[in-house]
Coordinates of C-alpha atoms and ligand atoms in Angstrom, one line a residue:
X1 CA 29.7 -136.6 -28.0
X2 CA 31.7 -139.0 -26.0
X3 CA 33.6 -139.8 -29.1
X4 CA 34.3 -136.4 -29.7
X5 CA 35.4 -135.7 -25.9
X6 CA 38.2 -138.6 -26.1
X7 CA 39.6 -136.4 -29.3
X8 CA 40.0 -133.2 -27.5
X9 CA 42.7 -132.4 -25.1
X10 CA 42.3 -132.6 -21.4
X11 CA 41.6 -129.6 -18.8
X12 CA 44.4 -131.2 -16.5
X13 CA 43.2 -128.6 -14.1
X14 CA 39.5 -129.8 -13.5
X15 CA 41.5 -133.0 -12.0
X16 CA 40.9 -134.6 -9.2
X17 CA 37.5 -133.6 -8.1
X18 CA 37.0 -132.3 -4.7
X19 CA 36.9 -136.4 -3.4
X20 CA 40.0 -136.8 -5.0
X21 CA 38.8 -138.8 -8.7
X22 CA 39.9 -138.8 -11.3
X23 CA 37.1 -140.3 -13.1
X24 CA 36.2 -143.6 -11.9
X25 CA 39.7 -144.0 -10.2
X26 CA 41.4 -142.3 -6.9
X27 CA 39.4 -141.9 -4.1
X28 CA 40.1 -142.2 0.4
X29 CA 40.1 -145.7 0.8
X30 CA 41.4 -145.8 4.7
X31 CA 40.1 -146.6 7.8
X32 CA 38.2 -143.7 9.9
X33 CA 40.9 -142.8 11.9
X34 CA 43.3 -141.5 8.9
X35 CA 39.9 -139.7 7.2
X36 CA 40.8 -136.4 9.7
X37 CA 44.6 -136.8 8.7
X38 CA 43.8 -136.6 5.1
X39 CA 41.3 -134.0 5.6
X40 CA 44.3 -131.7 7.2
X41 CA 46.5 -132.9 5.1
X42 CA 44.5 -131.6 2.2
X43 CA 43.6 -128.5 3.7
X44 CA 47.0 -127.5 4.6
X45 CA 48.1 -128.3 1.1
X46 CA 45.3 -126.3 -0.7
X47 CA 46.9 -123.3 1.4
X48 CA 50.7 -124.3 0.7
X49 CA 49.9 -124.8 -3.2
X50 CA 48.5 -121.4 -3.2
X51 CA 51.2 -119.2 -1.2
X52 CA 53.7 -117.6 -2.9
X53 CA 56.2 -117.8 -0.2
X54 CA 55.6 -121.4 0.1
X55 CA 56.0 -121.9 -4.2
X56 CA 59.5 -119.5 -3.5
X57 CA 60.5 -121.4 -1.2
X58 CA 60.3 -124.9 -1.9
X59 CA 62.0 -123.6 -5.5
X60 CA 65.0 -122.2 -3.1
X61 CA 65.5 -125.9 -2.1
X62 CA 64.8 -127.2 -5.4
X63 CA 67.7 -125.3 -6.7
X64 CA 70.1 -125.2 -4.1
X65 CA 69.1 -128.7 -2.4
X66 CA 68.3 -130.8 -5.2
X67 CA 70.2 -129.2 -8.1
X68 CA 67.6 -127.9 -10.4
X69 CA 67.1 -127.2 -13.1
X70 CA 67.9 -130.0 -14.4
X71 CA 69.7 -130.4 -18.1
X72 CA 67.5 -131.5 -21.4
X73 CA 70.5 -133.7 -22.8
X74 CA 70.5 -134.4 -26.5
X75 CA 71.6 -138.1 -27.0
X76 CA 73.6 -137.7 -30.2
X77 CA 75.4 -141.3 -30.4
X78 CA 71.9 -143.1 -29.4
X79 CA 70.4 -140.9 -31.9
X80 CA 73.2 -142.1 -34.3
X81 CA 72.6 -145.5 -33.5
X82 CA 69.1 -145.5 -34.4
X83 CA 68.7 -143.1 -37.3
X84 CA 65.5 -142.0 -36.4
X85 CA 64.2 -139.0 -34.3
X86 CA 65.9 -136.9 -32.6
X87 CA 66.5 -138.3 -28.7
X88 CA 66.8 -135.5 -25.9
X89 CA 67.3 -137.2 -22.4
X90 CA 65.9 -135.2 -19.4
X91 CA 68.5 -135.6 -17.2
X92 CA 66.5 -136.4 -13.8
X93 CA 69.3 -138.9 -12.5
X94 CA 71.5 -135.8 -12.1
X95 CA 69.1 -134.7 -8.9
X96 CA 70.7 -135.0 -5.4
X97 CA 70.6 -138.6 -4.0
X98 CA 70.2 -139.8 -7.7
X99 CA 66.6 -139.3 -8.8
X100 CA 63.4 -137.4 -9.3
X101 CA 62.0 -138.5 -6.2
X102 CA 63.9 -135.5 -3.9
X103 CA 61.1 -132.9 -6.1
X104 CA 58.4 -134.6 -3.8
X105 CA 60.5 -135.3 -0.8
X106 CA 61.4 -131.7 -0.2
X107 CA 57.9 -130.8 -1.0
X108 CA 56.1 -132.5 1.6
X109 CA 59.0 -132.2 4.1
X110 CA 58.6 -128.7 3.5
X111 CA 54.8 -129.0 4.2
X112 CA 55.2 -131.2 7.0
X113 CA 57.0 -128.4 8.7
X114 CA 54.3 -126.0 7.9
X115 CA 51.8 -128.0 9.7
X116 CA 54.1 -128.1 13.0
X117 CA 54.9 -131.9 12.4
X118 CA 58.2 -132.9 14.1
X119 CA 58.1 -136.5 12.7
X120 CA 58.1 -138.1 9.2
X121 CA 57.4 -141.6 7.9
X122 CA 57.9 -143.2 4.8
X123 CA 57.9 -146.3 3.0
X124 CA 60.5 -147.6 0.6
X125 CA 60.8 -150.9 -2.2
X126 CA 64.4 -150.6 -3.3
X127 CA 65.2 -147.2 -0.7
X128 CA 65.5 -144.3 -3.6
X129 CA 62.4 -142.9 -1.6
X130 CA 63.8 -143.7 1.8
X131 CA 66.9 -142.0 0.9
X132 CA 65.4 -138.9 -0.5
X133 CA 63.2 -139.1 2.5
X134 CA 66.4 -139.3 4.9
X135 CA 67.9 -136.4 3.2
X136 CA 64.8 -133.7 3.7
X137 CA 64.1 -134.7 7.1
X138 CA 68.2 -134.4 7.7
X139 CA 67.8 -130.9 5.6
X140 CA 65.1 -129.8 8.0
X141 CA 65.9 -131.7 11.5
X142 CA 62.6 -133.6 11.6
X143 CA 62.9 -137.2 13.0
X144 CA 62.3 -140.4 10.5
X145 CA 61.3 -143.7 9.9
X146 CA 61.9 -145.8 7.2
X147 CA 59.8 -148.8 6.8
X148 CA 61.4 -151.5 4.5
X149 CA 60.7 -154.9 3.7
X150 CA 63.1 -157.2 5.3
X151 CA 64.1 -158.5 1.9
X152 CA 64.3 -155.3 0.2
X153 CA 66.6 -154.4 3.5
X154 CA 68.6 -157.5 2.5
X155 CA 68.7 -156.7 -1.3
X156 CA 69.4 -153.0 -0.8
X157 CA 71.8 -153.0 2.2
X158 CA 73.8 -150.0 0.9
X159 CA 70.4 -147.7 0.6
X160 CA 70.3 -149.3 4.1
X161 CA 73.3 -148.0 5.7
X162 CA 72.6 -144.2 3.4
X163 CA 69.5 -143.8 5.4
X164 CA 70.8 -144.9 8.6
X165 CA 73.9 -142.5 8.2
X166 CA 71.5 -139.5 7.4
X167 CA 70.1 -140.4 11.0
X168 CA 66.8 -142.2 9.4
X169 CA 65.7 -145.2 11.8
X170 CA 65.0 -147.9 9.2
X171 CA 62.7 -150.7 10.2
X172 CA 62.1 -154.0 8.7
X173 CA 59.0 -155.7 8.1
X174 CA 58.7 -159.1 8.5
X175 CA 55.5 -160.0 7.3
X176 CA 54.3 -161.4 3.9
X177 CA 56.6 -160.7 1.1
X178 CA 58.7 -159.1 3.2
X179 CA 58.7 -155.9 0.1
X180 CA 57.0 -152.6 -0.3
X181 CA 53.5 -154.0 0.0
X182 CA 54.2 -154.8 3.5
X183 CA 55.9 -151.7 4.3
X184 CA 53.1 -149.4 3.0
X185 CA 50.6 -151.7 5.6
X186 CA 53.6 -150.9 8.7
X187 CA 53.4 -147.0 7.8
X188 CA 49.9 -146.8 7.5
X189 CA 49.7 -148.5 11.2
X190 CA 52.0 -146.5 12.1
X191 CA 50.2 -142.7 11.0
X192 CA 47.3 -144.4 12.8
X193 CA 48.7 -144.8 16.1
X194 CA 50.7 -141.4 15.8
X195 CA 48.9 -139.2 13.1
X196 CA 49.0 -136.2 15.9
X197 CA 52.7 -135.3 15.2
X198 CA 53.4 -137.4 12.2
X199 CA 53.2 -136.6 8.3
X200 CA 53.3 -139.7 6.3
X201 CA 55.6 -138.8 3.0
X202 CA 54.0 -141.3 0.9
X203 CA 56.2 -141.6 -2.7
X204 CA 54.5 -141.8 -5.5
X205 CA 51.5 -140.6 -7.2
X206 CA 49.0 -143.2 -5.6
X207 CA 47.5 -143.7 -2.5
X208 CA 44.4 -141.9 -1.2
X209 CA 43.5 -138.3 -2.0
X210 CA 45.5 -135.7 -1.9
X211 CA 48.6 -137.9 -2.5
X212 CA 48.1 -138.4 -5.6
X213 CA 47.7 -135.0 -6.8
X214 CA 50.3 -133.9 -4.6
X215 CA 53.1 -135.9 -5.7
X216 CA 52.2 -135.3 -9.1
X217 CA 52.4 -131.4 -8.5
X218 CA 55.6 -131.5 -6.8
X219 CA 56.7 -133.4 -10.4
X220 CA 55.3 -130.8 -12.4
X221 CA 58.2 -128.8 -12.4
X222 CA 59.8 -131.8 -14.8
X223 CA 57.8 -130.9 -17.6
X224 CA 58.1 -127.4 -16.9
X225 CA 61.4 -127.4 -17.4
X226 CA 61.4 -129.8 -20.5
X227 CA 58.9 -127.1 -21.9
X228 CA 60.8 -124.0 -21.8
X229 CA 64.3 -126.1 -22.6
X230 CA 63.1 -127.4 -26.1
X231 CA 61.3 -124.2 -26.9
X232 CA 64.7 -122.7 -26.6
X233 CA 66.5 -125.4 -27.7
X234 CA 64.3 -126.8 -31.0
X235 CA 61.7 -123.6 -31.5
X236 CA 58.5 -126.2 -30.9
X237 CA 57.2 -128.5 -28.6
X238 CA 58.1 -131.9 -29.1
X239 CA 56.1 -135.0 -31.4
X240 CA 56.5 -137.8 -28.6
X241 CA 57.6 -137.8 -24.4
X242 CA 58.2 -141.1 -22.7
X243 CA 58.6 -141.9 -19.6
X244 CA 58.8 -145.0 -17.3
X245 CA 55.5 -145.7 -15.1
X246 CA 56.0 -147.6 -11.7
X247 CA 53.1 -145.8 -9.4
X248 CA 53.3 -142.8 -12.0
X249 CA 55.1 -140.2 -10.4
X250 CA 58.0 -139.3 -12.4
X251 CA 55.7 -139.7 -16.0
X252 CA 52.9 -137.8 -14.4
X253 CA 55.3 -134.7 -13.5
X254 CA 56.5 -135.4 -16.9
X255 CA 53.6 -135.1 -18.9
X256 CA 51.5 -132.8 -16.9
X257 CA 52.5 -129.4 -18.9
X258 CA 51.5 -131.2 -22.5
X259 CA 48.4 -133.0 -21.4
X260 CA 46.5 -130.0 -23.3
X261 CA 49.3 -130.1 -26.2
X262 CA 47.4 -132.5 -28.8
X263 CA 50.2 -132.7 -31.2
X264 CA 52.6 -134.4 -28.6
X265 CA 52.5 -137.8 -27.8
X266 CA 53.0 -139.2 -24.4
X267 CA 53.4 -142.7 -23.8
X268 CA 54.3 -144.3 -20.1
X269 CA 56.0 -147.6 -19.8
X270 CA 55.4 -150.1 -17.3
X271 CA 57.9 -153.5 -16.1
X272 CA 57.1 -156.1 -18.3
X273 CA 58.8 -158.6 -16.2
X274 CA 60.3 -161.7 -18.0
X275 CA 56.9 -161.7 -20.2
X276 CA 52.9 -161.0 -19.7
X277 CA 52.2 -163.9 -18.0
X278 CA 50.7 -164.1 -14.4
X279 CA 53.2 -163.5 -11.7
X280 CA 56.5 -162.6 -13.8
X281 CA 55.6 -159.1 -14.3
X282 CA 54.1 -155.4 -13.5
X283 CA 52.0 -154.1 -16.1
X284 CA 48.7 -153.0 -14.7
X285 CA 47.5 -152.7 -18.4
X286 CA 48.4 -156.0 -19.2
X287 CA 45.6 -158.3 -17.0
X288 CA 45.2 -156.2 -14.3
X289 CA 41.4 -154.8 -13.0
X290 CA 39.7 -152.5 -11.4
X291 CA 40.3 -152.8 -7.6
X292 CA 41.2 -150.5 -4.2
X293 CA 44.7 -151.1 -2.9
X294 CA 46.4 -149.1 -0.1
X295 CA 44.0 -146.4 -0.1
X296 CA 43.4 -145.6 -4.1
X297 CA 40.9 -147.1 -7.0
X298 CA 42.8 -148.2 -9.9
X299 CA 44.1 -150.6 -12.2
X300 CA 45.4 -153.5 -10.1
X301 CA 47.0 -156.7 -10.8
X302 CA 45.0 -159.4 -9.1
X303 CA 43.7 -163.0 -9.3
X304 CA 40.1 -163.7 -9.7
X305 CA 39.4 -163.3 -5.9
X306 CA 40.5 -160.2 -5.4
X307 CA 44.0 -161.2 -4.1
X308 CA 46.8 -159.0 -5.3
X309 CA 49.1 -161.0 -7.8
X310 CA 52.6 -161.8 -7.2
X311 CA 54.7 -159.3 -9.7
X312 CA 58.2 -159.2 -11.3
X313 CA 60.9 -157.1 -12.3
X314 CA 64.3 -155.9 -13.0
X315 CA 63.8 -153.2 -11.5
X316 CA 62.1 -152.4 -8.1
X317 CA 61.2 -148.8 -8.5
X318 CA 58.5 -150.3 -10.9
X319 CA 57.5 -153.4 -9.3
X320 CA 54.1 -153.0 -8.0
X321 CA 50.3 -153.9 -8.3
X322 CA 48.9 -150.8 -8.7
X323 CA 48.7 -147.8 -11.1
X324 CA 48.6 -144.4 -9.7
X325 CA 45.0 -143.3 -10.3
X326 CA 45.5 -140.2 -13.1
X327 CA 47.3 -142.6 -15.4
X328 CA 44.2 -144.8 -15.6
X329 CA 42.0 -141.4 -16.5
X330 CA 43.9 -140.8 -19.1
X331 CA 44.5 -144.1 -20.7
X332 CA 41.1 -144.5 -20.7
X333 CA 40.7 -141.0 -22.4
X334 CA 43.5 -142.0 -25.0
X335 CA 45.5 -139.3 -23.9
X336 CA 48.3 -140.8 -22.3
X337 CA 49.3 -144.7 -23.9
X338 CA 50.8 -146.9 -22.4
X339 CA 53.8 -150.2 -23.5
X340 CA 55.4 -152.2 -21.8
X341 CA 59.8 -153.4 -21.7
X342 CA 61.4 -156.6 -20.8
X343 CA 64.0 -157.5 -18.0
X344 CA 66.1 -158.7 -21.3
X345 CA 65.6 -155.4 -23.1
X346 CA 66.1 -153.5 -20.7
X347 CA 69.3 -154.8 -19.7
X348 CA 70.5 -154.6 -23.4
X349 CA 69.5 -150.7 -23.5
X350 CA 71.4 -150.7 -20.0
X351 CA 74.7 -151.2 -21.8
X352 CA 73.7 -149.5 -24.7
X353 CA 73.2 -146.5 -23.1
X354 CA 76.3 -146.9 -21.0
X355 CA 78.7 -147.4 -23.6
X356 CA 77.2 -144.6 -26.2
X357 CA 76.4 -141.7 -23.7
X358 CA 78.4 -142.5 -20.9
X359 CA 75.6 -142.3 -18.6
X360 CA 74.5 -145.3 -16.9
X361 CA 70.9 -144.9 -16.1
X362 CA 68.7 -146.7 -13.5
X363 CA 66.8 -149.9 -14.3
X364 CA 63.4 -148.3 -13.9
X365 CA 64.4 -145.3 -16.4
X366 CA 66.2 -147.8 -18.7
X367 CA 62.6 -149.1 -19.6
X368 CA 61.6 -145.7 -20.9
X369 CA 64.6 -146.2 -22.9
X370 CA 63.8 -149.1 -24.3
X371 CA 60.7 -148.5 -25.9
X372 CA 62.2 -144.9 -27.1
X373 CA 65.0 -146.4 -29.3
X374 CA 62.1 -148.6 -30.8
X375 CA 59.9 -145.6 -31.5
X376 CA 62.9 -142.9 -32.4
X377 CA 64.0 -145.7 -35.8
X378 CA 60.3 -145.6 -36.2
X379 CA 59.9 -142.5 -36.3
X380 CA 61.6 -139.2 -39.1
X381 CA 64.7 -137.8 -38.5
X382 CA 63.3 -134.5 -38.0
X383 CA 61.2 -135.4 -35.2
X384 CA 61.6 -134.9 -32.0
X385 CA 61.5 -137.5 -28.9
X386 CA 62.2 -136.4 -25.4
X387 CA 62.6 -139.4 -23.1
X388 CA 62.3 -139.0 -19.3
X389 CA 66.3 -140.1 -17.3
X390 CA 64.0 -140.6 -13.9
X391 CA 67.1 -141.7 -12.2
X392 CA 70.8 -142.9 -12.3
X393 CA 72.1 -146.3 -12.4
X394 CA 74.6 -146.2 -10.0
X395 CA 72.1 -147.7 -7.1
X396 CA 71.9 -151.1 -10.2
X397 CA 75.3 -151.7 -10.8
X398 CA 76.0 -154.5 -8.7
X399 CA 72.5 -156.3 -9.7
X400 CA 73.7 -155.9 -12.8
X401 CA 77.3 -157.3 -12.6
X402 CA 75.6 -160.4 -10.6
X403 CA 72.8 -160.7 -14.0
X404 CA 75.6 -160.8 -16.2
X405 CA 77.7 -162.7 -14.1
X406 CA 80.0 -160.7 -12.9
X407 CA 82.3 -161.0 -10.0
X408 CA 82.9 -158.1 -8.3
Ligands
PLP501 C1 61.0 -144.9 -7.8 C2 61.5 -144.8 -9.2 C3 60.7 -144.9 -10.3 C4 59.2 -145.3 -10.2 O1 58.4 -144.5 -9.5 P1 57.3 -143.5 -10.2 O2 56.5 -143.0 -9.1 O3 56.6 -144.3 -11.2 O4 58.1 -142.4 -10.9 C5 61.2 -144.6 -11.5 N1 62.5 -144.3 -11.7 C6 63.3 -144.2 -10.6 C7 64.8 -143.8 -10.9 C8 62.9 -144.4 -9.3 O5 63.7 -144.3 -8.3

């Protein structure tokens, strides 16, 4: 029986239970004082997800705000280049303030509003999340703060200055790494001491229940889309969908439509640093354990204590402990499987993709790239591959120019 279970596709809709799992993962993990938060929070969002005029109007914004829909892009010259499948790019990075994250920015901005909160706080690692964050509460006049490393605040002083100019109040934190860890901690202190009139617009699919399932909903409409464009586009679903996997967000909105579609593959790609080896990268899969951090059960990098691991990467957007929670459900069901790309590949792919398409697309995307030219000469020319553009690469270009040692 269990054997046979792991075959069949998944009822995505039976997920999370009521207490938030997903499985053995997910969960409320937070002190007392944020349990009647998340209780609201989840009760106001049970009644949001259901109203049509909420549904109409977060697709208003969607549209007129954020630029949906966005295109399915087929990739002819990669294609070319590696003989194989067929690549179609979903073309994410062309969302306004440069990637998916606005689809889950607008949609808890526009239920913060609902519940008669006037304030907003976020966290952000390299400040794609802060920015989308800044341009919602802008959008909708609600007041925000920004909580950012102090050496992510050094690294990404121009996502600095965006917020600020959207009216965002951006504060550092000092304390350990100085990087997003940290700033999770500051804005969960912070909902503590002001949970009343504050909605916390956590940004990705992790943290405590409903987050998770939240942020994955207001991705959905990425595989929606992808659905009904390669139906029109092709005539049939297609064989393999790959998307990058930092918490999960982008790959879980991705995949959510074909998680019952047996005959497509779906594969997620974390950071895999400058190798698998403790400390130089951030593939949960690769070493990391069951463990609770920031709220959520899940797949975590850490030593033998407990501690959470140092991690590495190019890329940011994908450099963290933890898993989101639904990603570790269906790995374990061998529904959704899961690589790893390189700081070296990826920066390869990087120019590749540049120079081919004429689309430069973020680090964290580009490691969806990576492993999709591997798989599309792998695979027949009449398949199809459909790889998930999460984001643009403008936000990279001057980490970039220093990697390759370029003066700007
Ligand atoms: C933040 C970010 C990611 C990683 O976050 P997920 O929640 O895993 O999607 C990936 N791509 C881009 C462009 C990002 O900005």
């Amino acid at each position: 029986m269990p054997a046979a279970a792991t075959q069949s596709p998944v009822d995505r809709f039976s997920l999370p239970d009521s207490g938030g799992h997903f499985g053995p993962y997910g969960g409320v993990f937070v002190p007392e004082t944020l349990m009647t938060a998340l209780q609201e929070l989840g009760a106001a969002y049970e009644v949001a997800r259901n109203d049509p005029a909420f549904q109409q109007e977060l697709r208003h914004h969607l549209k007129e705000f954020a630029g949906r829909p966005t295109e399915l892009y087929f990739a002819e010259r990669l294609t070319q280049h590696c003989g194989g499948a067929k690549i179609y790019l979903k073309r994410e990075d062309l969302l306004h303030t440069g990637a998916h994250k606005i689809n889950n920015a607008l949609g808890q901005a526009l239920l913060a509003r609902r519940m008669g909160k006037k304030r907003v706080i976020a966290e952000t690692g390299a400040g794609q999340h802060g920015v989308a964050t800044a341009a919602v509460c802008a959008k909708f006049g609600l007041d925000c703060v920004v909580y950012m490393g102090a050496v992510d605040m050094e690294r990404q002083a121009l996502n600095v200055f965006r917020m600020r100019l959207m009216g965002a109040e951006v504060r550092g934190v000092e304390a350990g790494q100085k990087t997003l860890k940290e700033a999770i901690n500051e804005a969960m202190r912070d909902w503590v001491t002001n949970v009343r009139g504050t909605h916390y617009i956590l940004g990705s699919a992790l943290g405590s229940h409903p987050y998770p399932m939240m942020v994955r909903d207001f991705h959905r409409v990425i595989g929606r889309e992808v659905r009904e464009q390669i139906l029109a586009r092709e005539g049939r679903l297609p064989d393999e969908m790959i998307a990058c996997v930092g918490g999960g967000s982008n790959a879980i909105g991705f995949f959510f439509e074909f998680l019952e579609e047996a005959n497509v593959r779906l594969v997620g790609v974390e950071a895999g640093g400058r190798g698998i080896r403790r400390g130089d990268h951030a593939a949960r899969f690769e070493g990391g354990k069951l463990g609770v951090l920031q709220g959520c059960k899940t797949y975590i990098l850490q030593n033998d204590d407990g501690q959470i691991e140092l991690t590495h990467s190019v890329s940011a957007g994908l450099d963290y402990a933890a898993i989101g929670p639904e990603h570790a459900f269906y790995r374990d069901r061998n529904r959704i499987s899961f690589a790893y790309a390189c700081d070296d590949e990826v920066m390869e792919a990087f120019k590749l993709c540049s120079r081919l398409e004429g689309i430069i697309p973020a680090l964290e995307s580009t490691h969806a790239l990576v492993h999709g030219l591997k798989r599309a000469k792998e695979m027949r020319r009449d398949e199809i591959l459909v790889i998930n553009l999460s984001g643009r690469g403008d936000k990279d270009v001057q980490q970039v120019a220093k990697i390759l040692g370029v003066t700007l």
